[in-house]
Tab-separated table of C-alpha atoms in Angstrom:
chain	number	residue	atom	x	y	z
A	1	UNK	CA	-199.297	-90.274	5.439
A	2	UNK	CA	-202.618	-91.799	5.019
A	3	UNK	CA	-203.373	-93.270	1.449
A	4	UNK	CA	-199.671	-92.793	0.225
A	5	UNK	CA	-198.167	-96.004	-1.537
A	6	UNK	CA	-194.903	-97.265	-0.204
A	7	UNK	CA	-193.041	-96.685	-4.250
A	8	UNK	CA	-191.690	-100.439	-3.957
A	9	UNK	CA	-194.521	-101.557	-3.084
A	10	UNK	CA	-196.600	-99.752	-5.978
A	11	UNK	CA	-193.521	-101.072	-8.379
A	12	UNK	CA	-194.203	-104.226	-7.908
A	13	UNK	CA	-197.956	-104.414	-7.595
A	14	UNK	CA	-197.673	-102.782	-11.260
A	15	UNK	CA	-195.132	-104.961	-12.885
A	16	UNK	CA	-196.819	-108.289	-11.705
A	17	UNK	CA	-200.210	-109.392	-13.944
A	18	UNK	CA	-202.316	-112.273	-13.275
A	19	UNK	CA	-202.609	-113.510	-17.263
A	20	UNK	CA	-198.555	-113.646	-17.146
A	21	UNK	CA	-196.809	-117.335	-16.310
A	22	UNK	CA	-195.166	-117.264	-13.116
A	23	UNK	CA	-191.625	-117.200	-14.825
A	24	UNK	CA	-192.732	-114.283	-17.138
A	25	UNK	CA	-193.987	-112.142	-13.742
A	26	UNK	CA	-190.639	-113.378	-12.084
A	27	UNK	CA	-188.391	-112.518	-14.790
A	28	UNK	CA	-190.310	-108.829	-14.742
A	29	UNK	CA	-189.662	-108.485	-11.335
A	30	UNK	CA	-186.258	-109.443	-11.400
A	31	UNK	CA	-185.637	-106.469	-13.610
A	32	UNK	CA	-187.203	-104.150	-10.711
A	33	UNK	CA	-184.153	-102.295	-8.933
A	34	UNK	CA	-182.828	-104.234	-5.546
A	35	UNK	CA	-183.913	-101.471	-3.680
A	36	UNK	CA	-188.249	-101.504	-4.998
A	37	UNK	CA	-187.936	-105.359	-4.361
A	38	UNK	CA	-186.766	-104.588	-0.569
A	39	UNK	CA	-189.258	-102.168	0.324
A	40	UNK	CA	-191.872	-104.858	-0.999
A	41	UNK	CA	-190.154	-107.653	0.623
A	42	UNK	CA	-190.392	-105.919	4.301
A	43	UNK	CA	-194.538	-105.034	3.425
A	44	UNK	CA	-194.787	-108.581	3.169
A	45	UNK	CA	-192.719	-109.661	6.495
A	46	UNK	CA	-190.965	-112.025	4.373
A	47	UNK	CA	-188.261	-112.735	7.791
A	48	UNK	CA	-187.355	-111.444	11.199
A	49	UNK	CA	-183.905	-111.181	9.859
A	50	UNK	CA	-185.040	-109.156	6.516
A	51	UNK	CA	-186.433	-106.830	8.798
A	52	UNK	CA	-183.586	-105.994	11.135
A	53	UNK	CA	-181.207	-105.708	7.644
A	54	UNK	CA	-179.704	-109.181	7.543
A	55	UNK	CA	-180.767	-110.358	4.318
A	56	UNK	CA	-182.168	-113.860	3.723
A	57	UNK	CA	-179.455	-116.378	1.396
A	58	UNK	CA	-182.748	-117.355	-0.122
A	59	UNK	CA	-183.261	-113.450	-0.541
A	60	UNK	CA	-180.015	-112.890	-2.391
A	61	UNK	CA	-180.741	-111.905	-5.340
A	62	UNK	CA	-183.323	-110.242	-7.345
A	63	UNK	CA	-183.965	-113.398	-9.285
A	64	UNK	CA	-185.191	-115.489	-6.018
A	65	UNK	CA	-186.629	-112.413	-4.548
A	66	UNK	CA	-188.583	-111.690	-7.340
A	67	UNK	CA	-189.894	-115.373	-7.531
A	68	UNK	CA	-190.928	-115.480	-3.831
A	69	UNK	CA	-192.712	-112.402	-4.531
A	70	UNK	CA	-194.546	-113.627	-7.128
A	71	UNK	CA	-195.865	-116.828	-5.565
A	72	UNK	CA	-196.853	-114.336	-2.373
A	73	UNK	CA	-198.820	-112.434	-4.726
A	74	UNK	CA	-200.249	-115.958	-6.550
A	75	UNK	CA	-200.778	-117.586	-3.089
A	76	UNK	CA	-202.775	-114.231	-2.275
A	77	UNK	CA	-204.737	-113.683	-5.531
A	78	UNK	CA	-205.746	-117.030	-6.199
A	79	UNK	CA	-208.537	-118.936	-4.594
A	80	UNK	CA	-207.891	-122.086	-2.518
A	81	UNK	CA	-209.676	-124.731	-0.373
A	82	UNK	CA	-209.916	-124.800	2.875
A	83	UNK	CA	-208.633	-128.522	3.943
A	84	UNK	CA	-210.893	-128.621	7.440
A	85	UNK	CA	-214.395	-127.299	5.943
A	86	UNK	CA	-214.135	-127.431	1.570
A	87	UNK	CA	-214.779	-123.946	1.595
A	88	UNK	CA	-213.143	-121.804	-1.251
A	89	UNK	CA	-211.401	-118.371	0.124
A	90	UNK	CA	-208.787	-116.381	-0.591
A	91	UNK	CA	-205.518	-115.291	1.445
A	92	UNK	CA	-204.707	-111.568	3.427
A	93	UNK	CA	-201.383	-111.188	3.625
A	94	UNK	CA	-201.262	-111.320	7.849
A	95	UNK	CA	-202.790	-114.788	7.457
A	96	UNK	CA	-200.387	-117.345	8.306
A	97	UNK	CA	-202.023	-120.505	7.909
A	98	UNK	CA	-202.182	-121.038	4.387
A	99	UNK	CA	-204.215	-124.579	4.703
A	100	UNK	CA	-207.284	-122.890	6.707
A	101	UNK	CA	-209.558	-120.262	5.868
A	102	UNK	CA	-210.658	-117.324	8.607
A	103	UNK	CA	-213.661	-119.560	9.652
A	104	UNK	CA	-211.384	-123.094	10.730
């Protein structure tokens, strides 16, 4: 329904914090169950093949999966520069091009 969190999703939102190394948010993720790291992994279209249920080999484990979450949700928090115009922006998670802001 409307305004109801996906509980993965929520899970992992809640265990990673911006003040924390990315090794520290990793290693908190890691201890997530497989299951709350899935659910996330599919919110952020990681693969095709996550999607249809094959897992990824560099999706193996909770380890690497909780590492590529983390530097999704560093690549989306943190502020960058746009290489065509110098402008700072941030990511959105259906952005693909992660060299270009929304105005390039």
């Amino acid at each position: 329904s409307k305004g109801t969190a996906i509980p993965g999703v929520k899970k992992c939102l809640d265990a990673y914090d911006p003040s924390h190394s990315e090794k520290v948010n990793a290693g908190k993720m890691a201890k997530l169950q497989r299951k709350d790291l899935d659910e996330y992994a599919v919110f952020l279209n990681f693969t095709q093949e996550y999607r249809k249920g094959v897992k990824d080999p560099e999706l193996a484990n909770r380890e690497l999966i909780g590492r590529r979450i983390v530097k999704v949700l560093q690549f989306l928090i943190n502020k960058a520069t746009c290489a065509e115009c110098n402008r700072e922006y941030c990511h959105t998670v259906s952005q693909t091009d992660p060299l270009r802001c929304f105005k390039c």
